[in-house]
XYZ file of C-alpha atoms in Angstrom:
600
model
C 1.476 151.311 -43.888
C -1.315 151.452 -46.483
C 0.300 150.865 -49.922
C -3.081 151.300 -51.627
C -2.845 155.049 -50.901
C 0.293 155.530 -52.998
C -1.346 156.879 -56.166
C -3.638 159.308 -54.362
C -0.633 160.535 -52.349
C 1.317 161.494 -55.468
C 1.783 165.286 -55.120
C 1.941 166.386 -58.771
C -1.212 167.136 -60.815
C -0.177 164.629 -63.497
C 2.314 161.821 -64.053
C 5.474 161.923 -66.086
C 6.140 158.974 -68.352
C 6.734 155.867 -66.266
C 5.719 157.315 -62.885
C 2.252 155.729 -62.779
C 3.734 152.307 -63.561
C 6.459 152.865 -60.972
C 3.884 153.618 -58.270
C 1.947 150.489 -59.205
C 5.093 148.355 -59.001
C 6.067 149.867 -55.635
C 2.569 149.237 -54.270
C 2.709 145.608 -55.410
C 6.137 145.156 -53.811
C 4.858 146.279 -50.399
C 1.638 144.307 -50.698
C 3.735 141.194 -51.383
C 5.083 141.500 -47.835
C 8.424 143.224 -48.410
C 9.618 145.513 -45.619
C 12.067 147.363 -47.870
C 11.666 148.429 -51.485
C 14.659 149.550 -53.529
C 13.517 151.961 -56.239
C 16.086 152.162 -59.040
C 15.008 155.374 -60.747
C 17.253 157.143 -63.297
C 17.758 160.884 -63.654
C 14.560 162.744 -64.488
C 12.165 160.144 -63.136
C 11.081 162.440 -60.307
C 12.409 160.468 -57.334
C 11.330 163.145 -54.847
C 7.728 162.931 -56.066
C 7.808 159.134 -55.835
C 9.242 159.510 -52.336
C 6.387 161.778 -51.265
C 3.815 159.320 -52.631
C 5.379 156.510 -50.595
C 5.399 158.699 -47.471
C 1.683 159.294 -47.976
C 1.100 155.597 -47.303
C 2.254 155.971 -43.696
C -0.130 155.210 -40.866
C -1.784 158.356 -39.500
C -2.259 159.290 -35.858
C -6.023 159.239 -36.354
C -6.065 155.548 -37.326
C -3.205 154.230 -35.170
C -3.301 152.361 -31.895
C -1.450 154.119 -29.044
C 1.731 152.015 -29.405
C 1.868 152.074 -33.196
C 4.356 154.183 -35.170
C 2.897 156.882 -37.401
C 4.097 159.342 -40.029
C 7.152 159.242 -42.248
C 10.745 160.436 -42.505
C 12.456 161.671 -45.652
C 16.241 161.701 -45.488
C 19.129 162.056 -47.928
C 22.925 162.233 -47.546
C 23.063 165.176 -49.942
C 22.509 168.659 -48.482
C 21.773 169.955 -51.994
C 19.035 167.358 -52.382
C 17.395 168.575 -49.181
C 17.665 172.141 -50.500
C 15.857 171.031 -53.677
C 13.084 169.513 -51.574
C 12.774 172.745 -49.593
C 12.416 174.733 -52.823
C 9.808 172.429 -54.426
C 6.261 173.715 -53.916
C 4.904 170.206 -54.544
C 6.715 169.029 -51.428
C 5.776 171.865 -49.078
C 4.248 169.492 -46.520
C 7.679 167.988 -45.827
C 8.780 169.796 -42.679
C 12.535 170.308 -42.841
C 14.838 170.282 -39.835
C 18.595 170.897 -40.017
C 21.403 170.781 -37.470
C 21.777 173.571 -34.894
C 24.757 175.098 -36.666
C 22.463 176.064 -39.564
C 20.387 178.423 -37.373
C 21.284 181.684 -35.627
C 20.229 182.903 -32.204
C 17.474 185.535 -31.806
C 18.702 187.087 -28.575
C 20.020 190.679 -28.626
C 23.713 190.749 -29.399
C 23.668 187.109 -30.553
C 22.252 187.457 -34.069
C 25.481 186.147 -35.634
C 25.801 183.286 -33.151
C 24.891 179.760 -34.312
C 22.356 178.086 -32.036
C 24.889 175.419 -31.059
C 27.025 178.229 -29.520
C 24.200 180.406 -28.177
C 23.757 181.282 -24.474
C 21.555 178.196 -23.988
C 24.589 176.099 -24.952
C 27.115 178.243 -23.057
C 25.432 178.885 -19.704
C 24.380 176.281 -17.189
C 20.670 176.493 -16.419
C 20.079 179.275 -18.937
C 16.368 180.030 -19.299
C 15.819 181.415 -22.799
C 12.991 183.931 -22.969
C 12.484 183.398 -26.713
C 12.934 179.639 -26.986
C 9.412 179.349 -28.390
C 10.579 181.536 -31.301
C 14.057 180.040 -31.699
C 14.352 179.032 -35.374
C 15.989 175.697 -34.540
C 13.652 174.611 -31.747
C 10.675 175.896 -33.724
C 11.589 173.854 -36.797
C 12.348 170.844 -34.605
C 8.994 171.067 -32.837
C 7.126 171.348 -36.124
C 9.057 168.512 -37.789
C 8.565 166.210 -34.806
C 4.847 166.911 -34.528
C 3.842 166.804 -38.199
C 3.363 163.643 -40.299
C 6.298 164.230 -42.641
C 9.763 165.246 -41.412
C 12.732 165.801 -43.741
C 16.409 165.961 -42.769
C 19.891 165.024 -43.919
C 21.103 161.505 -43.275
C 23.728 162.895 -40.881
C 21.077 164.546 -38.712
C 18.856 161.474 -38.971
C 21.638 159.220 -37.699
C 22.606 161.656 -34.951
C 19.052 161.642 -33.589
C 18.959 157.868 -33.161
C 17.541 157.155 -29.709
C 16.105 160.663 -29.487
C 12.869 161.220 -27.597
C 11.997 163.912 -30.138
C 12.478 161.905 -33.329
C 11.368 158.398 -32.515
C 10.292 155.497 -34.688
C 7.959 156.214 -37.608
C 5.890 154.001 -39.850
C 7.738 154.800 -43.097
C 11.309 155.919 -43.804
C 12.337 157.076 -47.273
C 16.045 157.431 -48.077
C 16.820 159.314 -51.287
C 20.184 158.912 -53.067
C 20.600 155.720 -51.054
C 23.230 154.016 -53.230
C 26.081 155.081 -50.941
C 24.353 154.200 -47.679
C 27.023 151.693 -46.612
C 29.842 154.112 -47.427
C 28.103 156.986 -45.629
C 27.605 154.786 -42.576
C 31.272 153.808 -42.646
C 32.234 157.480 -42.848
C 29.963 158.468 -39.947
C 31.225 155.554 -37.848
C 34.903 156.245 -38.598
C 36.773 157.630 -35.588
C 39.622 160.047 -36.246
C 42.015 160.467 -33.345
C 44.411 163.330 -34.002
C 45.556 166.557 -32.311
C 42.888 168.454 -34.274
C 40.055 166.059 -33.382
C 40.914 165.147 -29.776
C 40.800 168.111 -27.341
C 42.785 166.181 -24.684
C 45.455 164.901 -27.082
C 48.316 166.253 -24.984
C 46.922 164.590 -21.840
C 47.248 161.020 -23.113
C 50.118 158.899 -24.335
C 49.334 157.608 -27.821
C 50.761 154.091 -28.258
C 52.373 152.484 -31.296
C 49.345 150.585 -32.592
C 51.012 148.930 -35.581
C 53.820 147.585 -33.411
C 51.479 145.814 -30.973
C 50.997 142.037 -30.986
C 47.266 142.610 -31.567
C 46.826 146.119 -33.034
C 43.028 146.080 -32.825
C 42.930 144.973 -29.192
C 45.595 147.554 -28.321
C 43.442 150.196 -30.025
C 40.385 149.142 -27.999
C 42.306 149.424 -24.724
C 43.618 152.851 -25.708
C 40.055 153.917 -26.678
C 38.830 152.952 -23.190
C 41.571 155.036 -21.581
C 40.936 157.985 -23.869
C 37.179 157.854 -23.225
C 37.872 158.126 -19.494
C 40.122 161.165 -19.939
C 37.518 162.783 -22.206
C 34.763 162.142 -19.656
C 36.720 163.867 -16.914
C 37.463 166.863 -19.148
C 33.824 167.112 -20.200
C 32.627 166.931 -16.584
C 35.001 169.763 -15.656
C 33.482 171.931 -18.370
C 29.907 170.974 -17.548
C 30.450 172.027 -13.930
C 31.279 175.585 -14.951
C 28.396 178.096 -14.779
C 29.232 179.753 -18.109
C 31.353 178.804 -21.093
C 32.847 180.677 -24.003
C 31.846 179.620 -27.532
C 35.229 177.894 -27.821
C 34.615 175.957 -24.609
C 31.162 174.954 -25.841
C 32.709 173.554 -29.015
C 35.299 171.692 -26.893
C 32.584 170.241 -24.619
C 30.453 169.130 -27.557
C 33.414 167.521 -29.308
C 34.312 165.665 -26.095
C 30.732 164.365 -25.818
C 30.788 163.254 -29.440
C 34.171 161.579 -29.011
C 33.091 159.725 -25.863
C 30.087 158.337 -27.724
C 32.227 157.280 -30.689
C 34.854 155.571 -28.538
C 32.308 153.726 -26.399
C 30.481 152.560 -29.532
C 33.705 151.154 -30.983
C 34.735 149.419 -27.782
C 31.278 147.932 -27.201
C 31.068 146.691 -30.783
C 34.591 145.273 -30.696
C 33.904 143.429 -27.441
C 30.478 142.149 -28.637
C 30.901 138.449 -29.637
C 27.887 138.578 -31.961
C 28.995 141.682 -33.848
C 29.560 141.223 -37.578
C 31.538 144.458 -37.947
C 35.141 144.184 -39.080
C 37.315 147.041 -37.796
C 40.572 148.222 -39.354
C 43.064 150.629 -37.803
C 45.536 152.977 -39.503
C 48.515 154.695 -37.882
C 51.181 155.573 -40.381
C 53.495 157.536 -38.080
C 53.876 155.225 -35.094
C 53.816 156.190 -31.427
C 52.337 159.599 -30.670
C 50.737 160.048 -34.091
C 47.163 160.092 -35.381
C 45.021 156.950 -35.401
C 42.005 156.248 -37.612
C 39.545 153.513 -36.644
C 37.305 152.381 -39.513
C 34.456 149.856 -39.736
C 33.771 147.606 -42.724
C 30.129 146.955 -43.661
C 28.805 148.512 -40.421
C 25.465 146.679 -40.453
C 25.087 146.936 -36.674
C 25.648 150.684 -36.821
C 22.944 150.995 -39.473
C 20.510 148.916 -37.442
C 20.841 151.366 -34.571
C 20.790 154.562 -36.616
C 18.489 153.626 -39.515
C 16.697 150.264 -39.518
C 15.355 150.618 -35.969
C 13.829 153.989 -36.929
C 10.963 152.680 -39.094
C 8.734 149.771 -39.985
C 8.737 150.091 -43.785
C 11.500 151.550 -45.925
C 11.938 152.876 -49.447
C 15.477 153.411 -50.768
C 15.701 155.433 -53.972
C 18.636 155.838 -56.340
C 19.630 155.540 -59.976
C 22.606 153.354 -59.075
C 21.712 150.542 -56.698
C 23.376 148.164 -59.129
C 23.150 144.791 -57.411
C 20.370 144.018 -54.957
C 22.030 141.115 -53.129
C 25.382 142.873 -52.764
C 23.707 146.058 -51.546
C 21.680 144.133 -48.952
C 24.785 142.377 -47.651
C 26.577 145.708 -47.225
C 23.793 147.404 -45.272
C 22.588 144.440 -43.196
C 19.259 143.682 -44.905
C 17.719 140.280 -45.631
C 17.374 140.096 -49.448
C 14.283 137.911 -49.039
C 12.493 140.849 -47.396
C 13.630 143.358 -50.007
C 12.140 144.051 -53.441
C 13.794 145.876 -56.350
C 11.623 148.085 -58.555
C 13.084 149.429 -61.785
C 11.739 152.693 -63.189
C 12.140 153.093 -66.932
C 14.442 155.761 -68.367
C 12.430 158.269 -70.378
C 15.329 160.264 -71.857
C 16.078 159.372 -75.515
C 19.408 157.574 -75.680
C 20.513 159.751 -78.591
C 20.277 162.795 -76.269
C 22.826 161.326 -73.846
C 25.664 159.991 -76.031
C 28.958 158.580 -74.821
C 32.042 159.255 -76.928
C 35.300 157.329 -76.872
C 38.115 159.888 -76.916
C 40.478 157.787 -74.792
C 44.072 158.982 -74.661
C 45.584 156.165 -72.594
C 45.468 154.985 -68.983
C 45.274 157.450 -66.104
C 46.683 155.075 -63.510
C 49.456 156.609 -61.423
C 52.272 154.994 -63.407
C 50.837 156.127 -66.778
C 49.449 159.539 -65.784
C 52.557 161.499 -66.714
C 52.223 160.303 -70.315
C 48.415 160.445 -70.596
C 47.483 163.678 -68.840
C 49.219 166.025 -71.336
C 47.284 164.277 -74.105
C 44.017 164.845 -72.242
C 44.859 168.542 -71.875
C 45.312 168.794 -75.641
C 42.074 166.827 -76.115
C 40.196 169.344 -73.949
C 41.418 172.186 -76.168
C 40.015 170.318 -79.187
C 36.713 169.768 -77.359
C 36.569 173.452 -76.461
C 36.909 174.227 -80.161
C 34.226 171.622 -80.930
C 31.895 173.344 -78.418
C 32.970 176.992 -78.781
C 29.789 178.504 -77.356
C 28.744 175.823 -74.838
C 29.630 175.321 -71.185
C 31.690 172.239 -70.403
C 32.417 170.273 -67.222
C 35.684 168.411 -66.669
C 35.535 165.661 -64.008
C 39.175 165.720 -62.879
C 38.788 163.076 -60.117
C 41.472 164.672 -57.896
C 42.824 168.138 -57.107
C 46.268 167.087 -58.349
C 44.845 166.233 -61.790
C 42.705 169.390 -61.786
C 45.689 171.610 -61.005
C 47.891 170.124 -63.709
C 45.109 170.338 -66.304
C 44.454 173.985 -65.424
C 48.163 174.820 -65.671
C 48.521 173.165 -69.069
C 45.374 174.799 -70.449
C 46.630 178.186 -69.270
C 49.978 177.503 -70.996
C 48.073 176.720 -74.202
C 46.484 180.178 -73.973
C 42.905 179.028 -73.292
C 42.860 179.894 -69.575
C 40.362 182.692 -70.195
C 37.704 180.033 -70.674
C 38.728 177.814 -67.733
C 37.392 177.990 -64.187
C 38.746 175.948 -61.263
C 38.027 175.566 -57.551
C 39.626 174.585 -54.271
C 37.943 172.761 -51.401
C 37.207 176.120 -49.788
C 35.963 177.872 -52.950
C 33.963 174.960 -54.353
C 30.463 176.418 -53.922
C 31.409 179.993 -54.859
C 33.186 178.975 -58.062
C 30.371 176.620 -59.036
C 27.870 179.459 -58.602
C 30.046 181.844 -60.617
C 30.438 179.301 -63.424
C 26.711 178.650 -63.651
C 25.970 182.405 -63.656
C 28.560 183.390 -66.257
C 27.459 184.758 -69.641
C 30.548 183.234 -71.265
C 30.934 179.592 -72.364
C 33.275 178.574 -69.559
C 34.835 175.183 -68.877
C 34.735 174.170 -65.219
C 37.379 171.743 -63.933
C 35.602 170.033 -61.051
C 36.594 167.579 -58.334
C 34.072 165.235 -56.709
C 31.030 166.669 -58.474
C 29.785 163.418 -59.985
C 26.677 163.531 -57.783
C 23.979 166.006 -56.699
C 24.712 168.497 -59.485
C 21.854 169.583 -61.753
C 23.138 171.094 -65.017
C 19.894 171.346 -66.908
C 19.779 172.979 -70.325
C 22.556 175.356 -71.300
C 24.262 175.161 -67.910
C 26.385 172.409 -69.519
C 26.195 170.665 -72.879
C 29.313 168.507 -72.627
C 31.566 166.916 -70.046
C 34.769 164.887 -69.845
C 35.572 161.974 -67.550
C 39.340 162.231 -67.082
C 39.839 159.126 -64.992
C 38.058 155.916 -64.093
C 36.912 156.692 -60.519
C 38.349 153.666 -58.764
C 38.719 153.882 -55.006
C 42.207 154.364 -53.586
C 43.744 150.943 -52.939
C 45.932 152.501 -50.234
C 42.815 153.030 -48.118
C 42.794 150.293 -45.486
C 39.121 149.483 -46.025
C 39.605 149.099 -49.759
C 42.779 147.069 -49.299
C 41.088 144.747 -46.814
C 38.182 144.082 -49.185
C 40.506 143.382 -52.085
C 42.465 140.996 -49.872
C 39.125 139.227 -49.449
C 38.812 139.093 -53.262
C 35.925 141.599 -53.425
C 36.859 142.782 -56.909
C 33.243 142.813 -58.075
C 32.489 145.370 -55.334
C 35.517 147.417 -56.409
C 34.400 147.615 -60.050
C 30.739 148.099 -59.143
C 31.590 151.089 -56.936
C 33.523 152.747 -59.771
C 30.715 152.055 -62.272
C 28.212 153.621 -59.906
C 30.216 156.862 -59.854
C 30.501 156.880 -63.659
C 26.737 156.467 -64.075
C 26.120 159.256 -61.574
C 28.539 161.519 -63.463
C 26.899 160.791 -66.804
C 23.599 162.076 -65.434
C 24.872 165.583 -64.633
C 24.359 167.173 -68.075
C 21.092 165.570 -69.220
C 18.279 166.378 -66.815
C 15.036 166.194 -68.816
C 13.596 164.299 -71.810
C 14.220 167.268 -74.100
C 17.669 168.054 -72.669
C 20.862 166.853 -74.353
C 24.539 166.630 -73.497
C 27.624 164.677 -74.548
C 29.931 162.730 -72.244
C 33.516 162.147 -73.420
C 35.553 159.252 -72.009
C 39.243 160.216 -71.863
C 40.696 157.357 -69.765
C 40.973 153.982 -71.510
C 40.431 152.301 -68.124
C 36.790 153.394 -68.394
C 36.260 151.025 -71.308
C 37.861 148.222 -69.322
C 35.563 149.074 -66.395
C 32.491 148.713 -68.604
C 33.596 145.193 -69.539
C 34.417 144.147 -65.980
C 31.180 145.494 -64.477
C 28.878 144.566 -67.370
C 26.760 142.240 -65.217
C 25.798 145.101 -62.886
C 25.015 147.659 -65.591
C 21.381 148.885 -65.769
C 19.826 148.207 -69.201
C 19.373 151.908 -69.972
C 23.061 152.602 -69.342
C 24.100 149.507 -71.286
C 22.239 151.057 -74.215
C 24.438 154.156 -73.913
C 27.608 152.079 -73.721
C 26.632 149.974 -76.732
C 26.178 153.151 -78.811
C 29.537 154.633 -77.748
C 31.496 155.890 -80.763
C 34.578 157.936 -81.656
C 33.686 161.486 -82.711
C 35.301 163.625 -85.371
C 36.991 166.540 -83.603
C 38.759 169.633 -84.924
C 42.528 169.873 -84.838
C 44.362 171.339 -81.858
C 43.803 175.095 -82.186
C 43.813 177.236 -79.010
C 42.449 180.242 -80.886
C 39.404 178.247 -81.981
C 38.959 177.018 -78.399
C 38.347 180.564 -77.147
C 36.522 181.843 -80.217
C 33.259 181.956 -78.284
C 34.697 184.538 -75.876
C 34.131 187.497 -78.168
C 31.829 189.271 -75.719
C 28.746 188.597 -77.835
C 27.163 186.667 -75.010
C 27.197 189.761 -72.802
C 24.481 192.372 -72.491
C 25.462 195.755 -73.902
C 28.754 197.390 -74.850
C 29.946 197.709 -71.255
C 29.621 193.965 -70.681
C 31.433 193.231 -73.946
C 34.167 195.664 -72.991
C 34.694 194.104 -69.558
C 34.640 190.582 -70.972
C 37.074 191.423 -73.760
C 39.483 193.157 -71.344
C 39.409 190.209 -68.960
C 39.947 187.685 -71.753
C 42.855 189.632 -73.235
C 44.572 190.032 -69.866
C 43.967 186.391 -68.980
C 45.368 185.070 -72.239
C 48.445 187.268 -72.044
C 49.230 186.292 -68.460
C 48.560 182.559 -68.814
C 45.907 182.671 -66.095
C 42.677 180.779 -65.726
C 39.418 182.688 -65.442
C 39.383 181.942 -61.704
C 42.833 183.464 -61.128
C 42.039 186.500 -63.274
C 38.819 187.159 -61.352
C 40.697 186.913 -58.054
C 43.330 189.407 -59.234
C 40.647 191.771 -60.479
C 38.934 191.722 -57.072
C 42.238 192.260 -55.268
C 43.029 195.319 -57.413
C 39.576 196.835 -57.024
C 39.254 199.956 -54.791
C 36.647 198.099 -52.681
C 38.758 194.982 -52.198
C 39.222 195.753 -48.510
C 35.445 195.743 -48.120
C 35.143 192.441 -49.978
C 37.904 190.932 -47.849
C 40.195 190.124 -50.775
C 42.739 192.906 -50.268
């Protein structure tokens, strides 16, 4: 790595405020002998551009010795972040590769077939005549041969040990704050009828009732891996497979690898991984095997893949704690802070707390928050709003209450299946809609008028019923618990203010958020502390549902036809107590072309 090249490798024609200083600090951190640099860069600092500059410091093939690693990887856990990279003309030399399921086959009659189910995956010894033009293998060949390859963290981890994507000089991980949690998720093994193709061929023991539940799980995993291997071999021996059989074979291969990894790690005396096992139903029921702080897993899938690393995020809150979680030596890691360039007055926090949203208090507090949202809708009659509901149960009850209040015509919701479609519809709407969202605290860019205000309905604490969380709290890791919640809050606060001249208000509805700020004060970045210190109680209008939908007069539409359609939809929605989402679905179902759209 040549850190001195970092400024000349910056891809933009000029620097934003703070970027030049950030590059200088990153260069100094590497030149001081650190193998890993954590770059704590808030929203709007241009992390992707900083990432590209760091990648430009990688050793080139022209200057390397035969055994030396060259080039750089860019990886991120967020698919949307990779999409943003793909769309950025300043980053067009990052060669993107995605998983096989994202590409379709070119062969005649197979144009709707994903590459992972194409004839090359179905037929033994299949010789593809167009492999050189296959979109997946073409992208893979380009990404592996060029200096800069970009991929999701999932694909990056899956290619560990690959001959195609070997070790490189520099690895950049964007949105790296959740690296430990992502690794835990990837390393978690779910054994259930839906996830285990040979479930009916094995006897699932009562894990919780065993003298040593973890050892009993390891012995069962060994048995299950053997059954899976036999089933996979039977499929592999067949000359041709159906797409369903291909999926079964691939899942068996994946499961064998997961089970062997768990057993090997469990039996390894030097392993630092702590495993926990859940089985709520007893004998014959699903088992989940989860690792805590899977440092060994990360060494195999991440740290062995490069010589120098840059980890970028706005919310790596505590260097030492982060290093412990991901298996890094803090003495070999530097933390670089990038200044926040957004005026604090453009990103205000407002205390509108209505009580606690813990499970035992939710029944009393949630109706108050619903009434609060109506007042906020009246306060922002012509501006889009985002409601962070935290869970689908909270989202559903809020939507029902808002519809009962007669403001459903301005409210949009989503399910797990409709998440992307409803988000797109909300962002494209001409009306000032309020979107009740679940798990959208990260990787959501609501620049400008896409959203001017948002509500945090609940302090985003992790579920204490989760075995990993419970185990950590048993070990008195309360600082981790509060730090994780604070990280999510900070990420959420960055959704509606995306540029120095952008502005947006964040309303805190759960009083537990204020308690969180006190408990996690030591881990709070200075720029967010400034927001918290300025937090105030706003003056809001009285509860008035008519005022809350006053902006839906059709004036935002284009032309009389648009106003007519909007007015008709709003009138029918208000009279029926529906949300905008439900009304749109009914309108599609009643349309003469609904059978074509698939809604009828």
